[in-house]
XYZ file of C-alpha atoms in Angstrom:
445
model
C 0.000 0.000 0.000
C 1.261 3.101 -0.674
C 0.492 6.142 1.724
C -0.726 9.525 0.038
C 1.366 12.233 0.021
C -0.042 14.281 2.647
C 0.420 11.231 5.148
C 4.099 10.487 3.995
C 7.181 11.722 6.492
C 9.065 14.409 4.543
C 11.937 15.103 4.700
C 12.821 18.902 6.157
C 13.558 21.383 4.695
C 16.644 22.533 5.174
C 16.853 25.269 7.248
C 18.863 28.895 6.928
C 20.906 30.179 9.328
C 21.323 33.761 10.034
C 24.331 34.439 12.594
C 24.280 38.263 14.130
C 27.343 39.260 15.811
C 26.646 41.757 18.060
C 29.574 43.741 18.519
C 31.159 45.832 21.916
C 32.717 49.105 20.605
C 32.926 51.505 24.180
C 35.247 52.898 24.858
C 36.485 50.243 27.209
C 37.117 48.116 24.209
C 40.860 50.182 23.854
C 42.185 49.024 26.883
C 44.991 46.787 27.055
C 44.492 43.366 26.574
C 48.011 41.065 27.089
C 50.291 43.031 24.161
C 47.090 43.891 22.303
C 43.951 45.946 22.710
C 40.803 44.403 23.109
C 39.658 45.879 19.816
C 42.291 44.731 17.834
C 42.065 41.293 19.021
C 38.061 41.427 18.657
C 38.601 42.724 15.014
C 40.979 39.812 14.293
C 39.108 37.172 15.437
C 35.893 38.497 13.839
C 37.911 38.996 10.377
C 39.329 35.351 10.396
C 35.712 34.096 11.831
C 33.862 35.857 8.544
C 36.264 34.291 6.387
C 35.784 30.642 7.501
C 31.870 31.537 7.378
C 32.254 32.578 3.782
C 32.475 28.581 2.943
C 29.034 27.534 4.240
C 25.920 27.065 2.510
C 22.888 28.303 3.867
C 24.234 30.702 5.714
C 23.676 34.493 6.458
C 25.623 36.793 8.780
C 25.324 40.439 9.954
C 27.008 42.491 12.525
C 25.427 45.047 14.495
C 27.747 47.369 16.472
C 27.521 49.351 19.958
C 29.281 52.686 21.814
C 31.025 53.482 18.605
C 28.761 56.835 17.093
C 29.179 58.806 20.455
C 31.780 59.828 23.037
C 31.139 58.324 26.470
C 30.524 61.704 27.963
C 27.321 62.292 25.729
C 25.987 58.977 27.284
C 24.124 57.658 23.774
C 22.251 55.510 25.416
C 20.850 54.438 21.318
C 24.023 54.017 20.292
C 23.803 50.887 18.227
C 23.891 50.031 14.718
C 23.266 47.299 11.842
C 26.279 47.986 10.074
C 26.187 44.955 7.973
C 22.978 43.610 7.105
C 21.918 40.024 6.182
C 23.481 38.661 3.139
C 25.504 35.499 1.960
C 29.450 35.030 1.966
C 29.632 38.627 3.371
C 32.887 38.560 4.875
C 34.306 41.267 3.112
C 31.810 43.672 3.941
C 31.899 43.143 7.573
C 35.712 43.019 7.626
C 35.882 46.515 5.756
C 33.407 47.680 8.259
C 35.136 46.542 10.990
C 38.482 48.798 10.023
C 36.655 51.912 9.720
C 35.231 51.818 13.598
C 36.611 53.268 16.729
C 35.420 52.424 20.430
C 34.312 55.336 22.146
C 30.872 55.427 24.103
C 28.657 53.766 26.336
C 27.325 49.871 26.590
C 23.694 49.729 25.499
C 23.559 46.167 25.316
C 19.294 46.338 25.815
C 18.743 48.475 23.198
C 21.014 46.527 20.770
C 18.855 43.969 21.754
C 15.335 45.683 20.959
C 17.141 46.858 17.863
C 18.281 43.522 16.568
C 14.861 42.319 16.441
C 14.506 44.257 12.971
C 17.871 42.981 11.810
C 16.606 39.298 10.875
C 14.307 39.277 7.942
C 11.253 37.269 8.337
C 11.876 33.885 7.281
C 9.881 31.139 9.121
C 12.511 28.696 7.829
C 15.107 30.206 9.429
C 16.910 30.165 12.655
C 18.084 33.590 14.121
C 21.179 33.056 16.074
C 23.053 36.094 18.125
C 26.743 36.190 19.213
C 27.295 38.786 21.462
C 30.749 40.191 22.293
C 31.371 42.610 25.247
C 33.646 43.892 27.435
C 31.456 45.563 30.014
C 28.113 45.296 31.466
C 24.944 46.972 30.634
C 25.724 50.553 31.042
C 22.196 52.427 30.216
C 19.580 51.087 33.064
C 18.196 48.253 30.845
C 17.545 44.644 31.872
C 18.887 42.460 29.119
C 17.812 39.459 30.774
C 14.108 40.728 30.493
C 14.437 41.872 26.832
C 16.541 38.839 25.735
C 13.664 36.271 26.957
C 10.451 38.092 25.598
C 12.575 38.449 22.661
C 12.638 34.891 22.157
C 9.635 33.731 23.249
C 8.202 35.742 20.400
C 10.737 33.844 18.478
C 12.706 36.268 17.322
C 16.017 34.629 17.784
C 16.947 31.908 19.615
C 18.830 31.820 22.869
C 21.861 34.118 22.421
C 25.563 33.111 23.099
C 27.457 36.041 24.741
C 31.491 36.279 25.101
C 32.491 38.315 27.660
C 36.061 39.452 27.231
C 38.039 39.799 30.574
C 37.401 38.850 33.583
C 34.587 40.494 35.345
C 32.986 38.350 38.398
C 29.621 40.568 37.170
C 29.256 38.921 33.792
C 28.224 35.283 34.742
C 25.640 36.981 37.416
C 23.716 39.511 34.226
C 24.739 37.548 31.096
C 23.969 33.929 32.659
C 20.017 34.629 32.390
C 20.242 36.045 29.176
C 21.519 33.045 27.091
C 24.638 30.872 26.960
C 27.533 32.502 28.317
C 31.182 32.068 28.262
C 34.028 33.713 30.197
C 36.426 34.396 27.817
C 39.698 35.750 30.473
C 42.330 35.569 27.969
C 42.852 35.775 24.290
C 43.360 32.009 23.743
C 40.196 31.263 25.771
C 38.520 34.074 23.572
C 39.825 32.289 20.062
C 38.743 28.396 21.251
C 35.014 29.731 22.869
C 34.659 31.705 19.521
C 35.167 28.843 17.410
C 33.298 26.832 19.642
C 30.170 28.502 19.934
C 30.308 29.052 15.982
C 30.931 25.469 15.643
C 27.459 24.786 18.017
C 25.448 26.635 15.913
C 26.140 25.198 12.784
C 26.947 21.520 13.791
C 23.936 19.064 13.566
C 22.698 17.518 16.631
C 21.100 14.207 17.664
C 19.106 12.654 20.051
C 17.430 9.174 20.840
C 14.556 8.327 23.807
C 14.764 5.295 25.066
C 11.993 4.182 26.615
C 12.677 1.477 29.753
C 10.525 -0.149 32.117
C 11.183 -0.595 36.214
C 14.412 -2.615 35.304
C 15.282 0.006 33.051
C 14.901 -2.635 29.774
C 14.447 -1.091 27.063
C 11.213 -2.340 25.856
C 8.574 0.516 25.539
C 7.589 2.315 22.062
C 4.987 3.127 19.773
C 4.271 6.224 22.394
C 3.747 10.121 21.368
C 6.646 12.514 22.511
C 7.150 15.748 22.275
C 10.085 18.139 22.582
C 8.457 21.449 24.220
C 10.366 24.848 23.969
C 10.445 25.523 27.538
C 10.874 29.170 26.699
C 8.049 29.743 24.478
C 6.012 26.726 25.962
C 5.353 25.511 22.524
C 6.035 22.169 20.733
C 9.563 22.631 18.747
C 8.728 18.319 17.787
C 6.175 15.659 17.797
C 7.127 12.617 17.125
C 6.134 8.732 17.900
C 8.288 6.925 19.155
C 10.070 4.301 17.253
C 12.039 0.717 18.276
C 14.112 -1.197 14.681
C 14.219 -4.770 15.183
C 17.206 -4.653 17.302
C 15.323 -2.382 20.218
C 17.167 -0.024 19.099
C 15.595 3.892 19.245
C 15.945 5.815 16.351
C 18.079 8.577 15.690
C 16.331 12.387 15.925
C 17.962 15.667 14.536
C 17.091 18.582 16.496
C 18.290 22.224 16.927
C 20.876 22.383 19.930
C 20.378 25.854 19.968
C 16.173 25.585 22.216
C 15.852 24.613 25.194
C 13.491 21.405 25.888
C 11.331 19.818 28.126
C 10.594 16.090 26.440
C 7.587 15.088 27.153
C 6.400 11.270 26.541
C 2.664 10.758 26.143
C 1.699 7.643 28.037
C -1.238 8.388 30.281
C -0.362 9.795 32.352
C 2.443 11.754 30.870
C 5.874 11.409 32.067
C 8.142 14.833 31.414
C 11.760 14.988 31.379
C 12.678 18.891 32.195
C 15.094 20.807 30.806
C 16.796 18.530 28.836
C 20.786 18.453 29.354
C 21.753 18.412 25.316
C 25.292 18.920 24.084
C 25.455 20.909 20.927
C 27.254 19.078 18.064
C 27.517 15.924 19.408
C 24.257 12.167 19.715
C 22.332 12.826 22.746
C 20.465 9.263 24.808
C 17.558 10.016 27.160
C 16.210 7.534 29.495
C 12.765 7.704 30.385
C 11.169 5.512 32.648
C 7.734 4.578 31.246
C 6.063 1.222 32.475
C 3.175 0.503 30.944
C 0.296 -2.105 31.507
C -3.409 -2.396 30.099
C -6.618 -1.333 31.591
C -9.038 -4.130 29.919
C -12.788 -2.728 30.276
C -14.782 -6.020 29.766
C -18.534 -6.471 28.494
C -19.381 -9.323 27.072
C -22.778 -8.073 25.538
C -24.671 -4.915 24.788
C -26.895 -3.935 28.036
C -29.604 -1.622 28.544
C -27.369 1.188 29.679
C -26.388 1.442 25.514
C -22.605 2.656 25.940
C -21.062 2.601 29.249
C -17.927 4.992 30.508
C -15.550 4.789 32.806
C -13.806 7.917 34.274
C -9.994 6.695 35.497
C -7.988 9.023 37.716
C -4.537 8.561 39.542
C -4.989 6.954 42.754
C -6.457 9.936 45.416
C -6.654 12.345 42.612
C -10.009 14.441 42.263
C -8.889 14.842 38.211
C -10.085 12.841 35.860
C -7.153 11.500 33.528
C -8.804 9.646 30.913
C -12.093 9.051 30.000
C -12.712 4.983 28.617
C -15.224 3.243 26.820
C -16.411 -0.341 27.377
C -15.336 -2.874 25.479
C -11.736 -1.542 25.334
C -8.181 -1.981 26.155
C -5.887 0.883 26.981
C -2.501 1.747 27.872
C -1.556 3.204 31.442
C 1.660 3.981 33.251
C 1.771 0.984 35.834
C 0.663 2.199 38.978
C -3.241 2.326 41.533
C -6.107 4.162 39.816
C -9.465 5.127 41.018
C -12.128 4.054 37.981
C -15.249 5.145 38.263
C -17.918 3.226 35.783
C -21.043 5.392 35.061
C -24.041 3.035 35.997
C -26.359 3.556 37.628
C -25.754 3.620 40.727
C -21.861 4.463 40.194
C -19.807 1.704 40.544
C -15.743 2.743 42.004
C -12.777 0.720 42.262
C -9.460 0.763 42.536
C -7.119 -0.928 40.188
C -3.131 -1.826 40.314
C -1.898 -1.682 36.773
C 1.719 -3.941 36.462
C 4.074 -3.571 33.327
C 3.066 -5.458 30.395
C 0.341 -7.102 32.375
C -4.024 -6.458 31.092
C -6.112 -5.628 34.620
C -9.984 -6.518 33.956
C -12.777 -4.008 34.992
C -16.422 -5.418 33.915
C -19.681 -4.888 35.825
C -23.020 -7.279 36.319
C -25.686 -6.958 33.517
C -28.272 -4.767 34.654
C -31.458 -5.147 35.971
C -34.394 -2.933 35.176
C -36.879 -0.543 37.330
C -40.275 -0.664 36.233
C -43.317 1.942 37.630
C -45.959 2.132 35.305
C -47.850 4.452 37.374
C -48.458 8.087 35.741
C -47.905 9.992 38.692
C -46.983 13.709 38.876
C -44.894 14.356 42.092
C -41.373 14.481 43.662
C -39.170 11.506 44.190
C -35.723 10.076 44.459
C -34.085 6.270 44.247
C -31.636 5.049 47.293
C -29.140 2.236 46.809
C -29.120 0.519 50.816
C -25.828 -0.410 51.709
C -25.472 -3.777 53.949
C -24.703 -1.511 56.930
C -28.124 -0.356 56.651
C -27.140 3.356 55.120
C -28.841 4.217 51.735
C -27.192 6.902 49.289
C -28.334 8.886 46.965
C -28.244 8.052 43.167
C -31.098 9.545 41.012
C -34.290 11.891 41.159
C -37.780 10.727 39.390
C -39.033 13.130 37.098
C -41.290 15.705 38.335
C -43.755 15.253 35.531
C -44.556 11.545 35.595
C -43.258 8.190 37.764
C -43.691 5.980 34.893
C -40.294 5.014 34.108
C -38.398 1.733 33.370
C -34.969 2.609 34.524
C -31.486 -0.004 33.990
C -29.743 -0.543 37.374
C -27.227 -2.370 38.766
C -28.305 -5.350 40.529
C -28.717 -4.500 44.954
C -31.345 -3.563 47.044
C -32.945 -0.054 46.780
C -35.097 2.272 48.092
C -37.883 4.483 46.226
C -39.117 7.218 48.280
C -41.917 9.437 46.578
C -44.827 12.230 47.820
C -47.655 13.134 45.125
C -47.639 17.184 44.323
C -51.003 17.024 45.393
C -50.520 15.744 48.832
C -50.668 18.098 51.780
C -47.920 17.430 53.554
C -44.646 15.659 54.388
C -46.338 12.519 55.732
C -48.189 11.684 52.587
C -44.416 10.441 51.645
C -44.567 6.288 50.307
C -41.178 4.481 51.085
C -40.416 1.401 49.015
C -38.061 -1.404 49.504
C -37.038 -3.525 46.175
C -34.539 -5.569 44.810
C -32.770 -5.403 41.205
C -31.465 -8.747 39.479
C -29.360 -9.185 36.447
C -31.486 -9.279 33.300
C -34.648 -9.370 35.314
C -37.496 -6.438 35.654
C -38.667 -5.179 38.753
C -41.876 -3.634 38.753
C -43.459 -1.799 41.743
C -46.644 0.235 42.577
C -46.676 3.520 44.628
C -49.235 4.001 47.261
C -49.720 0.123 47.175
C-alpha cells in the first residue's frame, strides 16, 4: 500500500541560518588586553571568523555594532547600529566595516537587543542566532535578561551566546540569564570559545529516547513525545516513538540551539525537564515509562447502551482519561481510582503492572419498572449492607412511569404526590434489582 502524500514523512527542509554578531565598541574596548587591545584582538578574530563563514551554505551573517557613534561623555544611550545587514558570503563587507570603527561610548547592550529584532528578515525557515561580544556590562539602566527572553519567546532569535572578554565576576551573574555565556579571560580562551560557539550553531545535533521499564529494559515504544520549547512553551517536535528490530531507538535531529522539556505521552504523561543536550555531538535520554493495560470487559450490549468509565490517579479528584467499554488501553503501571457510570456508580481501585491487562467489567443490569403516571417528587436510594442508603437519582417531576437499567442490589424508592398536603403523605419502598430481570413496583400500594 502506498500512503498519500499528505500522510508520507518528509523530509525537512533545510533550514537557513542567520548568525548576528553583536559587537562591543565603548570605549572600554581600547584598553589593554596582554600586548594587544581588546579591539584589535576582537577585530581579528571576527575577520578570520567571517572568512571561515564565507564557505558555508545556507548561511547568512550580519554584525550590528555598539558605543562606537558617540563619546562616552554624551551617554548615547541608542548608540547601536546594523552595520552589515543580512546577506551570503559577506565577509568582506563586515571586515571593511570593521576597520573603519573606533570604540568610544557607552554599553547599550538592551537596546542593541530591541534593535536587533529588525535585523533578521522574516523567514519562518530560518533560525536567528546572536553572538554577542562585550567587554562591560549593561551601562544604560536596561535589563537584558528581560528583553533577551520576551525576545525569544516571540521567536525572534533563539537563545543568544554572549562572550564576555576579561574577567569580570559581574558577567556570569547579568549575562547567565540572558543566554549561553562564556568567560572568555584571555585571548586564547577568547579564540577556542569563539570557534566553539560558531561550531554549536552550525553543527547538527542528535538525540534518541529510550523508553525502559522498572528494570530500566528497554522495551517501551509506539508512544507520542514531544520536545516542548520551555521558553516559548510551545512544541519545537512531535514525534512517535520508534524501536528497529534490534530495540534499538531511532536517531532524531534537532536544533541544539532551544531549550526542551521532552515530554512522553503515556497516560499519564511522564516529562523529562530541561533537557541536558550537548550541541554538536548524539544525545540518549532515558525515560522511565512502564506501561500495563486497563481491559474494560462487556461481554454483551446492556440496557445502559454505551457505558464509561472515568480513570484518575490513585487519590486524585482529576479525571485523567475518560474509557469506553469494550476496550483496552494503555496506562503507566501504577493504583487508579475508575469510576464506571451506571447507575448507581460503581468505584474501584485498580493496580496496573508492566506489560500485564487488569480486567474491569460490571453485572448486567437489571431494570426498574413503575408504570404508574404519577406527577410528584421523588428520588431512588441504593441501601448499603450496613443499613445506610445513598443517593443516586431523582424521578421526574412530571410523571413516575419510568423503566430505569440498574445495577443489581437492594434499593429504596421514596416518593410524595404534588397534590398531597404534607410531608407525611411520603410512600417508602423497599425492592430488589437482578441481572437481566425487571422489577416492577406500585406507589401508594
Amino acid at each position: 500500500m502506498v500512503l498519500p502524500a499528505a500522510a508520507q514523512n518528509k523530509a525537512p527542509v533545510p533550514k537557513k541560518t542567520r548568525l548576528l554578531f553583536l559587537l562591543d565598541a565603548s570605549g572600554s574596548m581600547m584598553a589593554k588586553w596582554e600586548n594587544s587591545q581588546r579591539w584589535a584582538v576582537a577585530k581579528t578574530m571576527l575577520d578570520r571568523m567571517a572568512d571561515s563563514l564565507d564557505t558555508y551554505a545556507n548561511l547568512e551573517i550580519a554584525l550590528r555594532v555598539y558605543g562606537h557613534q558617540s563619546p562616552v561623555t554624551q551617554k548615547n544611550c541608542k548608540d547601536s547600529k546594523l552595520e552589515v545587514p543580512f546577506a551570503a558570503h559577506n565577509a568582506g563587507n563586515i571586515k571593511k566595516r570593521l576597520q573603519q570603527i573606533t570604540p568610544k561610548g557607552n554599553t547599550p547592550i538592551t537596546y542593541s537587543l530591541q534593535q536587533s529584532a529588525n535585523d533578521f528578515p522574516v523567514d519562518p525557515n530560518a533560525r536567528n542566532v546572536i553572538i554577542i561580544i562585550t567587554d562591560g556590562l549593561e551601562s544604560c539602566g536596561g535589563d537584558p535578561c528581560a528583553t533577551s527572553l520576551a525576545l525569544q519567546k516571540k521567536r525572534v532569535f533563539l537563545k543568544p551566546f554572549i562572550i564576555g572578554l576579561g574577567d569580570d565576576p559581574g558577567y556570569a551573574q547579568q549575562f547567565g540569564c540572558m543566554g549561553q555565556y562564556y568567560n572568555a579571560s584571555d585571548i586564547k580562551t577568547f579564540q577556542q570559545v569563539l570557534d566553539n560557539v560558531v561550531s554549536i550553531a552550525l553543527k547538527k545535533t542528535t538525540v534518541s529516547v529510550d523508553l525502559t521499564d522498572d528494570a530500566g529494559r528497554s522495551v517501551e515504544s509506539n508512544v507520542n513525545m514531544t520536545f516542548l520549547n520551555n521558553v516559548t512553551g510551545q512544541p519545537e517536535y512531535n514525534f512517535v516513538h520508534y524501536r528497529d528490530l534490534a530495540g534499538k531507538p531511532d536517531v532524531l535531529e534537532i536544533d541544539a540551539l532551544l531549550s526542551y522539556d521532552l515530554e512522553v505521552n503515556t497516560i499519564p504523561a511522564v516529562t523529562l525537564p530541561n533537557l541536558n543536550i550537548v550541541p554538536g555531538k548524539h544525545n540518549v535520554f532515558k525515560v522511565n515509562v512502564p506501561q500495563g493495560y486497563l481491559y474494560l470487559r462487556q461481554d454483551a450490549p446492556t440496557s445502559y447502551g454505551s457505558v464509561t468509565a472515568l480513570v484518575r490517579e490513585k487519590g486524585s479528584p482529576y479525571i485523567l482519561q475518560t474509557q469506553r467499554f469494550p476496550s483496552q488501553q494503555k496506562y503507566l503501571a501504577g493504583t487508579y481510582d475508575v469510576e464506571l457510570l451506571t447507575l448507581p456508580r460503581i468505584r474501584q481501585t485498580v493496580t496496573i503492572k508492566q506489560g500485564q491487562a487488569t480486567q474491569v467489567t460490571f453485572a448486567p443490569p437489571g431494570s426498574l419498572s413503575i408504570t404508574q403516571d404519577l406527577q410528584g417528587y421523588g428520588s431512588l436510594y441504593v441501601l448499603r449492607p450496613d443499613g445506610t442508603q445513598e443517593w443516586i437519582w431523582n424521578l421526574p417531576e412530571g410523571s413516575s412511569k419510568i423503566s430505569l437499567p440498574l445495577q443489581p442490589g437492594r434499593y429504596r424508592v421514596v416518593f410524595r404526590m404534588r397534590t398531597a398536603k404534607g410531608s407525611q403523605f411520603t410512600d417508602v419502598k423497599d425492592f430488589t434489582i437482578r441481572s437481566n430481570l425487571t422489577t416492577t413496583i406500585k406507589l401508594f400500594n
